[in-house]
Amino acid sequence: MDYPKSVPSVGLVDGRFVDENPVAGTPGSLIPAVWGNSVTQEILSVITAGGLVAAEADTSQLLKAIQSIVGTSSPMRSVVTRLAASKTLIDQELGLVLIDGSPGPVTITLPAANPALGIRDVIVRRVDNSGNRLVVQASGTDRIRFHTHLSASGYAFLVLMGAGDWWHLRSDGAGSWWPLGRFDSTALGRPVFETTTALNPGGYGALNGTLFNRAQWPWLWDFAQVSGALTTEAGRAGREGGWTSGDGASTFRIPEVRGEFLRVLDESRGLDTGRASGSFQGHSLQSHNHFLPTGTGSTFRPAPCIPDTSFAFTDVNYSPTNTTVATTYPNPAFDSDTYIGTIGNFSGETRPRNIAYPGRIKLI
């Protein structure tokens, strides 16, 4: 493409256009046919390369074609879309999509990942921390290909949890959106400790034994089913650290570990045999004897001296009764939580010094 060459009597000067000058008597530029046809063909070539069919009445085709071509070489466009209500995105809105869920629950539907859309990127990012449910939904039968170890076809939607949570997705033009990155890629179902009682963004919930809806958390229900720690509601006693099948139809329960110490599963080592993942283990007191010192003043002698037989632990207040007392623990009198409870009076002997942090679980 170039300026037309100088042609006599058409008003071109060195191939460039000039205005008519009546005072000087010079004509304005005339456009040579060869040059006009050349310019038109250059534009049509771009429109065709962009996958569009030229239409005389459409004056936006060149821009659309350029966007399409650029999108093919770089699927992420420099577009920022701001939303605060449910909406189906169009291809011109794909780029960085900032979503405010504070007015209420929001569902953002992605364009169909078909050949017409082609390979396109979108970053969906939540800007509020209201706690309202925010869903990013695939169109029709399309799927978002995350947690494919649980479901090969992925899932129909994902949720954004907490201000700043984001996913970077790419369409393949064949019915799927593939995650390229996300705010927090910690493994699904993993328990973690926090130093804040607030829920951090990225897909976390409290480890509090809550009932979840299977339809709203399908990937988490799939995880529970293959976890090896799934039981029924009726069989939950003693398995509170595992998952349950809820009502057997529409719900399931996540683990409950608040206030508990965690222990590594034995897995055939032989140190803590017979345990199932998520199973509860009661209190245990190390077998030991108590002794009293003897004498006073200069004759005082420290333990071990005389076995401690002056107390009978007949209730949780261990009042002295001067009757027969077992000096070896555990003792049948202490075999139940009636006496041990939350370790209570024996905590100095059985519970190590510790720090309490909130427990969280990765939900997506």
GROMACS .gro file of C-alpha atoms in nm:
model
  364
    1MET     CA    1   0.000   0.000   0.000
    2ASP     CA    2   0.131   0.347  -0.088
    3TYR     CA    3   0.020   0.690  -0.198
    4PRO     CA    4  -0.078   0.701  -0.566
    5LYS     CA    5   0.194   0.809  -0.805
    6SER     CA    6   0.180   1.157  -0.965
    7VAL     CA    7  -0.069   1.163  -1.251
    8PRO     CA    8  -0.097   1.466  -1.483
    9SER     CA    9  -0.409   1.680  -1.446
   10VAL     CA   10  -0.547   1.498  -1.135
   11GLY     CA   11  -0.406   1.734  -0.873
   12LEU     CA   12  -0.154   1.503  -0.708
   13VAL     CA   13   0.175   1.648  -0.591
   14ASP     CA   14   0.447   1.394  -0.536
   15GLY     CA   15   0.173   1.134  -0.500
   16ARG     CA   16  -0.003   1.317  -0.215
   17PHE     CA   17  -0.350   1.468  -0.210
   18VAL     CA   18  -0.394   1.846  -0.217
   19ASP     CA   19  -0.693   2.079  -0.192
   20GLU     CA   20  -0.815   2.291  -0.484
   21ASN     CA   21  -0.666   2.643  -0.490
   22PRO     CA   22  -0.897   2.876  -0.692
   23VAL     CA   23  -0.664   3.175  -0.651
   24ALA     CA   24  -0.369   2.990  -0.798
   25GLY     CA   25  -0.593   2.807  -1.042
   26THR     CA   26  -0.473   2.460  -0.931
   27PRO     CA   27  -0.722   2.174  -0.915
   28GLY     CA   28  -0.792   1.959  -0.610
   29SER     CA   29  -0.685   1.599  -0.606
   30LEU     CA   30  -0.870   1.334  -0.799
   31ILE     CA   31  -0.845   0.971  -0.681
   32PRO     CA   32  -0.704   0.734  -0.943
   33ALA     CA   33  -0.915   0.422  -0.982
   34VAL     CA   34  -0.619   0.194  -0.931
   35TRP     CA   35  -0.544   0.354  -0.596
   36GLY     CA   36  -0.908   0.355  -0.476
   37ASN     CA   37  -0.944  -0.011  -0.565
   38SER     CA   38  -0.618  -0.088  -0.389
   39VAL     CA   39  -0.727   0.080  -0.065
   40THR     CA   40  -1.062  -0.099  -0.071
   41GLN     CA   41  -0.897  -0.436  -0.127
   42GLU     CA   42  -0.651  -0.379   0.158
   43ILE     CA   43  -0.943  -0.320   0.399
   44LEU     CA   44  -1.141  -0.614   0.263
   45SER     CA   45  -0.840  -0.842   0.312
   46VAL     CA   46  -0.832  -0.754   0.684
   47ILE     CA   47  -1.208  -0.807   0.720
   48THR     CA   48  -1.188  -1.146   0.550
   49ALA     CA   49  -0.888  -1.251   0.760
   50GLY     CA   50  -1.089  -1.163   1.069
   51GLY     CA   51  -1.353  -1.417   0.970
   52LEU     CA   52  -1.620  -1.163   0.871
   53VAL     CA   53  -1.822  -1.129   0.553
   54ALA     CA   54  -1.792  -0.778   0.407
   55ALA     CA   55  -2.112  -0.571   0.436
   56GLU     CA   56  -2.137  -0.223   0.283
   57ALA     CA   57  -2.372  -0.091   0.554
   58ASP     CA   58  -2.155  -0.205   0.847
   59THR     CA   59  -1.895   0.059   0.932
   60SER     CA   60  -1.748  -0.130   1.229
   61GLN     CA   61  -1.616  -0.436   1.045
   62LEU     CA   62  -1.254  -0.325   1.024
   63LEU     CA   63  -1.240  -0.279   1.403
   64LYS     CA   64  -1.410  -0.614   1.464
   65ALA     CA   65  -1.171  -0.787   1.227
   66ILE     CA   66  -0.865  -0.636   1.394
   67GLN     CA   67  -0.997  -0.740   1.737
   68SER     CA   68  -1.054  -1.092   1.610
   69ILE     CA   69  -0.708  -1.119   1.461
   70VAL     CA   70  -0.544  -0.979   1.772
   71GLY     CA   71  -0.755  -1.213   1.983
   72THR     CA   72  -0.625  -1.510   1.789
   73SER     CA   73  -0.263  -1.422   1.854
   74SER     CA   74  -0.330  -1.294   2.209
   75PRO     CA   75  -0.657  -1.433   2.354
   76MET     CA   76  -0.666  -1.174   2.635
   77ARG     CA   77  -0.805  -0.838   2.527
   78SER     CA   78  -0.743  -0.511   2.705
   79VAL     CA   79  -1.104  -0.478   2.817
   80VAL     CA   80  -1.235  -0.412   3.168
   81THR     CA   81  -1.598  -0.499   3.237
   82ARG     CA   82  -1.765  -0.407   3.568
   83LEU     CA   83  -2.077  -0.589   3.684
   84ALA     CA   84  -2.298  -0.584   3.994
   85ALA     CA   85  -2.584  -0.806   3.876
   86SER     CA   86  -2.637  -1.137   3.698
   87LYS     CA   87  -2.551  -1.123   3.328
   88THR     CA   88  -2.452  -1.330   3.026
   89LEU     CA   89  -2.121  -1.200   2.895
   90ILE     CA   90  -2.073  -1.125   2.525
   91ASP     CA   91  -1.739  -1.173   2.353
   92GLN     CA   92  -1.667  -0.798   2.352
   93GLU     CA   93  -1.678  -0.802   2.734
   94LEU     CA   94  -1.417  -1.072   2.775
   95GLY     CA   95  -1.101  -0.944   2.936
   96LEU     CA   96  -1.088  -0.849   3.304
   97VAL     CA   97  -1.438  -0.886   3.450
   98LEU     CA   98  -1.478  -0.723   3.792
   99ILE     CA   99  -1.784  -0.849   3.978
  100ASP     CA  100  -1.950  -0.690   4.282
  101GLY     CA  101  -2.174  -0.937   4.465
  102SER     CA  102  -2.265  -0.709   4.754
  103PRO     CA  103  -2.617  -0.624   4.624
  104GLY     CA  104  -2.713  -0.994   4.633
  105PRO     CA  105  -2.637  -1.336   4.480
  106VAL     CA  106  -2.490  -1.307   4.131
  107THR     CA  107  -2.453  -1.550   3.840
  108ILE     CA  108  -2.223  -1.454   3.553
  109THR     CA  109  -2.267  -1.674   3.244
  110LEU     CA  110  -1.977  -1.715   3.002
  111PRO     CA  111  -2.027  -1.698   2.623
  112ALA     CA  112  -2.060  -2.029   2.442
  113ALA     CA  113  -1.712  -2.174   2.389
  114ASN     CA  114  -1.785  -2.253   2.025
  115PRO     CA  115  -1.585  -2.205   1.700
  116ALA     CA  116  -1.736  -1.859   1.653
  117LEU     CA  117  -1.585  -1.746   1.984
  118GLY     CA  118  -1.263  -1.935   1.926
  119ILE     CA  119  -0.974  -1.916   2.167
  120ARG     CA  120  -1.048  -1.637   2.412
  121ASP     CA  121  -0.938  -1.553   2.766
  122VAL     CA  122  -1.127  -1.402   3.055
  123ILE     CA  123  -1.031  -1.319   3.413
  124VAL     CA  124  -1.327  -1.317   3.650
  125ARG     CA  125  -1.250  -1.141   3.978
  126ARG     CA  126  -1.465  -1.074   4.282
  127VAL     CA  127  -1.437  -0.727   4.437
  128ASP     CA  128  -1.670  -0.757   4.740
  129ASN     CA  129  -1.649  -0.955   5.063
  130SER     CA  130  -2.021  -0.972   5.140
  131GLY     CA  131  -2.051  -1.351   5.152
  132ASN     CA  132  -2.330  -1.356   4.891
  133ARG     CA  133  -2.297  -1.652   4.654
  134LEU     CA  134  -2.120  -1.556   4.330
  135VAL     CA  135  -2.136  -1.815   4.051
  136VAL     CA  136  -1.947  -1.818   3.719
  137GLN     CA  137  -2.157  -2.040   3.492
  138ALA     CA  138  -2.067  -2.205   3.161
  139SER     CA  139  -2.315  -2.170   2.876
  140GLY     CA  140  -2.549  -2.457   2.788
  141THR     CA  141  -2.362  -2.788   2.792
  142ASP     CA  142  -2.019  -2.622   2.809
  143ARG     CA  143  -1.794  -2.716   3.099
  144ILE     CA  144  -1.520  -2.549   3.304
  145ARG     CA  145  -1.238  -2.803   3.322
  146PHE     CA  146  -1.128  -2.781   3.686
  147HIS     CA  147  -1.079  -3.074   3.930
  148THR     CA  148  -1.074  -3.312   3.636
  149HIS     CA  149  -0.924  -3.578   3.867
  150LEU     CA  150  -1.275  -3.602   4.012
  151SER     CA  151  -1.478  -3.541   3.695
  152ALA     CA  152  -1.304  -3.571   3.357
  153SER     CA  153  -1.545  -3.326   3.193
  154GLY     CA  154  -1.513  -3.068   3.470
  155TYR     CA  155  -1.813  -2.882   3.607
  156ALA     CA  156  -2.083  -2.649   3.482
  157PHE     CA  157  -1.987  -2.365   3.716
  158LEU     CA  158  -1.745  -2.241   3.979
  159VAL     CA  159  -1.784  -2.002   4.270
  160LEU     CA  160  -1.577  -1.699   4.366
  161MET     CA  161  -1.529  -1.678   4.743
  162GLY     CA  162  -1.409  -1.357   4.907
  163ALA     CA  163  -1.284  -1.021   4.784
  164GLY     CA  164  -0.991  -1.066   4.547
  165ASP     CA  165  -1.070  -1.426   4.451
  166TRP     CA  166  -1.013  -1.473   4.075
  167TRP     CA  167  -0.989  -1.735   3.800
  168HIS     CA  168  -0.819  -1.699   3.460
  169LEU     CA  169  -1.008  -1.908   3.203
  170ARG     CA  170  -0.946  -1.982   2.833
  171SER     CA  171  -1.203  -2.114   2.587
  172ASP     CA  172  -1.096  -2.383   2.341
  173GLY     CA  173  -1.369  -2.320   2.084
  174ALA     CA  174  -1.498  -2.674   2.143
  175GLY     CA  175  -1.724  -2.646   2.447
  176SER     CA  176  -1.474  -2.607   2.729
  177TRP     CA  177  -1.316  -2.335   2.942
  178TRP     CA  178  -0.977  -2.431   3.082
  179PRO     CA  179  -0.831  -2.270   3.399
  180LEU     CA  180  -0.490  -2.110   3.341
  181GLY     CA  181  -0.454  -1.965   3.689
  182ARG     CA  182  -0.641  -1.873   4.004
  183PHE     CA  183  -0.598  -1.680   4.329
  184ASP     CA  184  -0.537  -1.989   4.545
  185SER     CA  185  -0.454  -2.329   4.398
  186THR     CA  186  -0.431  -2.518   4.729
  187ALA     CA  187  -0.562  -2.874   4.691
  188LEU     CA  188  -0.935  -2.930   4.735
  189GLY     CA  189  -1.034  -3.062   5.078
  190ARG     CA  190  -0.705  -2.973   5.247
  191PRO     CA  191  -0.729  -2.861   5.614
  192VAL     CA  192  -0.523  -2.558   5.713
  193PHE     CA  193  -0.471  -2.338   6.019
  194GLU     CA  194  -0.522  -1.961   6.011
  195THR     CA  195  -0.408  -1.683   6.241
  196THR     CA  196  -0.734  -1.495   6.185
  197THR     CA  197  -1.093  -1.585   6.265
  198ALA     CA  198  -1.199  -1.420   5.938
  199LEU     CA  199  -1.230  -1.636   5.626
  200ASN     CA  200  -0.957  -1.558   5.375
  201PRO     CA  201  -1.047  -1.542   5.003
  202GLY     CA  202  -0.970  -1.822   4.762
  203GLY     CA  203  -1.227  -2.088   4.850
  204TYR     CA  204  -1.208  -2.164   5.222
  205GLY     CA  205  -1.468  -2.253   5.485
  206ALA     CA  206  -1.469  -2.340   5.854
  207LEU     CA  207  -1.406  -2.703   5.956
  208ASN     CA  208  -1.732  -2.710   6.149
  209GLY     CA  209  -1.929  -3.012   6.027
  210THR     CA  210  -2.178  -2.808   5.825
  211LEU     CA  211  -2.430  -2.971   5.591
  212PHE     CA  212  -2.371  -2.871   5.226
  213ASN     CA  213  -2.597  -2.890   4.922
  214ARG     CA  214  -2.468  -3.142   4.667
  215ALA     CA  215  -2.599  -2.944   4.370
  216GLN     CA  216  -2.421  -2.627   4.486
  217TRP     CA  217  -2.089  -2.802   4.563
  218PRO     CA  218  -2.070  -3.097   4.318
  219TRP     CA  219  -1.688  -3.114   4.311
  220LEU     CA  220  -1.673  -3.128   4.692
  221TRP     CA  221  -1.932  -3.406   4.703
  222ASP     CA  222  -1.729  -3.596   4.441
  223PHE     CA  223  -1.422  -3.547   4.662
  224ALA     CA  224  -1.606  -3.678   4.969
  225GLN     CA  225  -1.714  -3.992   4.783
  226VAL     CA  226  -1.357  -4.093   4.695
  227SER     CA  227  -1.198  -3.970   5.019
  228GLY     CA  228  -1.205  -4.302   5.203
  229ALA     CA  229  -1.352  -4.111   5.499
  230LEU     CA  230  -1.721  -4.110   5.403
  231THR     CA  231  -1.988  -4.250   5.633
  232THR     CA  232  -2.358  -4.201   5.694
  233GLU     CA  233  -2.524  -3.960   5.934
  234ALA     CA  234  -2.622  -4.258   6.146
  235GLY     CA  235  -2.261  -4.377   6.158
  236ARG     CA  236  -2.113  -4.034   6.227
  237ALA     CA  237  -2.047  -4.088   6.600
  238GLY     CA  238  -1.676  -4.154   6.632
  239ARG     CA  239  -1.615  -4.045   6.270
  240GLU     CA  240  -1.670  -3.670   6.312
  241GLY     CA  241  -1.343  -3.594   6.133
  242GLY     CA  242  -1.472  -3.754   5.814
  243TRP     CA  243  -1.751  -3.681   5.568
  244THR     CA  244  -2.109  -3.801   5.576
  245SER     CA  245  -2.366  -3.863   5.303
  246GLY     CA  246  -2.608  -3.623   5.471
  247ASP     CA  247  -2.971  -3.699   5.394
  248GLY     CA  248  -2.861  -3.952   5.133
  249ALA     CA  249  -3.000  -3.751   4.844
  250SER     CA  250  -2.934  -3.377   4.836
  251THR     CA  251  -2.686  -3.297   5.116
  252PHE     CA  252  -2.353  -3.407   5.261
  253ARG     CA  253  -2.158  -3.306   5.571
  254ILE     CA  254  -1.801  -3.178   5.588
  255PRO     CA  255  -1.561  -3.276   5.870
  256GLU     CA  256  -1.596  -3.132   6.221
  257VAL     CA  257  -1.261  -3.080   6.395
  258ARG     CA  258  -1.316  -2.772   6.613
  259GLY     CA  259  -1.142  -2.805   6.950
  260GLU     CA  260  -0.968  -3.130   6.853
  261PHE     CA  261  -0.604  -3.233   6.829
  262LEU     CA  262  -0.506  -3.379   6.492
  263ARG     CA  263  -0.301  -3.695   6.450
  264VAL     CA  264  -0.134  -3.842   6.142
  265LEU     CA  265  -0.316  -4.156   6.021
  266ASP     CA  266  -0.116  -4.473   6.091
  267GLU     CA  267  -0.158  -4.619   5.738
  268SER     CA  268  -0.017  -4.963   5.827
  269ARG     CA  269   0.279  -4.843   6.036
  270GLY     CA  270   0.147  -5.022   6.345
  271LEU     CA  271   0.170  -4.746   6.606
  272ASP     CA  272  -0.196  -4.646   6.608
  273THR     CA  273  -0.371  -4.946   6.456
  274GLY     CA  274  -0.734  -4.993   6.371
  275ARG     CA  275  -0.803  -4.628   6.291
  276ALA     CA  276  -1.010  -4.502   5.999
  277SER     CA  277  -0.944  -4.165   5.838
  278GLY     CA  278  -1.143  -3.902   6.026
  279SER     CA  279  -1.210  -4.128   6.324
  280PHE     CA  280  -1.233  -4.001   6.680
  281GLN     CA  281  -1.007  -4.128   6.959
  282GLY     CA  282  -1.092  -4.070   7.325
  283HIS     CA  283  -0.875  -3.949   7.608
  284SER     CA  284  -0.596  -4.166   7.743
  285LEU     CA  285  -0.393  -4.134   8.065
  286GLN     CA  286  -0.041  -4.271   8.083
  287SER     CA  287  -0.003  -4.545   8.346
  288HIS     CA  288   0.193  -4.408   8.641
  289ASN     CA  289   0.217  -4.399   9.025
  290HIS     CA  290   0.194  -4.109   9.268
  291PHE     CA  291   0.410  -4.079   9.582
  292LEU     CA  292   0.415  -3.841   9.875
  293PRO     CA  293   0.726  -3.686  10.031
  294THR     CA  294   0.805  -3.765  10.398
  295GLY     CA  295   0.914  -3.557  10.693
  296THR     CA  296   0.931  -3.184  10.745
  297GLY     CA  297   1.204  -2.930  10.793
  298SER     CA  298   1.548  -3.087  10.805
  299THR     CA  299   1.401  -3.438  10.777
  300PHE     CA  300   1.203  -3.361  10.459
  301ARG     CA  301   1.263  -3.617  10.189
  302PRO     CA  302   1.129  -3.569   9.834
  303ALA     CA  303   0.929  -3.829   9.641
  304PRO     CA  304   0.941  -4.112   9.567
  305CYS     CA  305   0.879  -4.217   9.921
  306ILE     CA  306   0.539  -4.329  10.045
  307PRO     CA  307   0.279  -4.435   9.788
  308ASP     CA  308  -0.013  -4.195   9.779
  309THR     CA  309  -0.295  -4.392   9.946
  310SER     CA  310  -0.467  -4.110  10.128
  311PHE     CA  311  -0.710  -4.009   9.853
  312ALA     CA  312  -0.990  -4.188   9.678
  313PHE     CA  313  -1.102  -4.021   9.358
  314THR     CA  314  -1.474  -4.088   9.399
  315ASP     CA  315  -1.596  -3.788   9.199
  316VAL     CA  316  -1.473  -3.517   8.968
  317ASN     CA  317  -1.371  -3.305   9.268
  318TYR     CA  318  -1.144  -3.588   9.395
  319SER     CA  319  -1.237  -3.515   9.758
  320PRO     CA  320  -1.012  -3.694  10.012
  321THR     CA  321  -1.194  -3.984  10.181
  322ASN     CA  322  -0.900  -4.173  10.333
  323THR     CA  323  -1.018  -4.494  10.172
  324THR     CA  324  -0.856  -4.731   9.929
  325VAL     CA  325  -0.715  -4.557   9.626
  326ALA     CA  326  -0.563  -4.692   9.311
  327THR     CA  327  -0.222  -4.539   9.261
  328THR     CA  328  -0.186  -4.665   8.904
  329TYR     CA  329  -0.359  -4.490   8.620
  330PRO     CA  330  -0.565  -4.536   8.417
  331ASN     CA  331  -0.807  -4.659   8.678
  332PRO     CA  332  -1.157  -4.795   8.608
  333ALA     CA  333  -1.296  -4.493   8.786
  334PHE     CA  334  -1.146  -4.269   8.517
  335ASP     CA  335  -1.232  -4.471   8.209
  336SER     CA  336  -1.522  -4.250   8.100
  337ASP     CA  337  -1.566  -3.884   8.017
  338THR     CA  338  -1.767  -3.853   8.338
  339TYR     CA  339  -1.435  -3.805   8.514
  340ILE     CA  340  -1.198  -3.716   8.236
  341GLY     CA  341  -1.429  -3.485   8.040
  342THR     CA  342  -1.216  -3.224   7.872
  343ILE     CA  343  -0.927  -3.367   8.076
  344GLY     CA  344  -1.023  -3.130   8.357
  345ASN     CA  345  -0.827  -3.189   8.677
  346PHE     CA  346  -0.576  -3.410   8.496
  347SER     CA  347  -0.489  -3.160   8.223
  348GLY     CA  348  -0.152  -3.083   8.378
  349GLU     CA  349  -0.053  -3.447   8.329
  350THR     CA  350  -0.209  -3.531   7.994
  351ARG     CA  351  -0.237  -3.223   7.772
  352PRO     CA  352   0.066  -3.045   7.627
  353ARG     CA  353   0.090  -2.670   7.618
  354ASN     CA  354  -0.070  -2.551   7.294
  355ILE     CA  355  -0.197  -2.262   7.082
  356ALA     CA  356  -0.549  -2.259   6.935
  357TYR     CA  357  -0.587  -2.141   6.573
  358PRO     CA  358  -0.900  -2.152   6.356
  359GLY     CA  359  -0.919  -2.453   6.125
  360ARG     CA  360  -1.021  -2.409   5.761
  361ILE     CA  361  -1.092  -2.643   5.470
  362LYS     CA  362  -1.045  -2.579   5.096
  363LEU     CA  363  -1.392  -2.594   4.942
  364ILE     CA  364  -1.308  -2.535   4.575
   0.00000   0.00000   0.00000
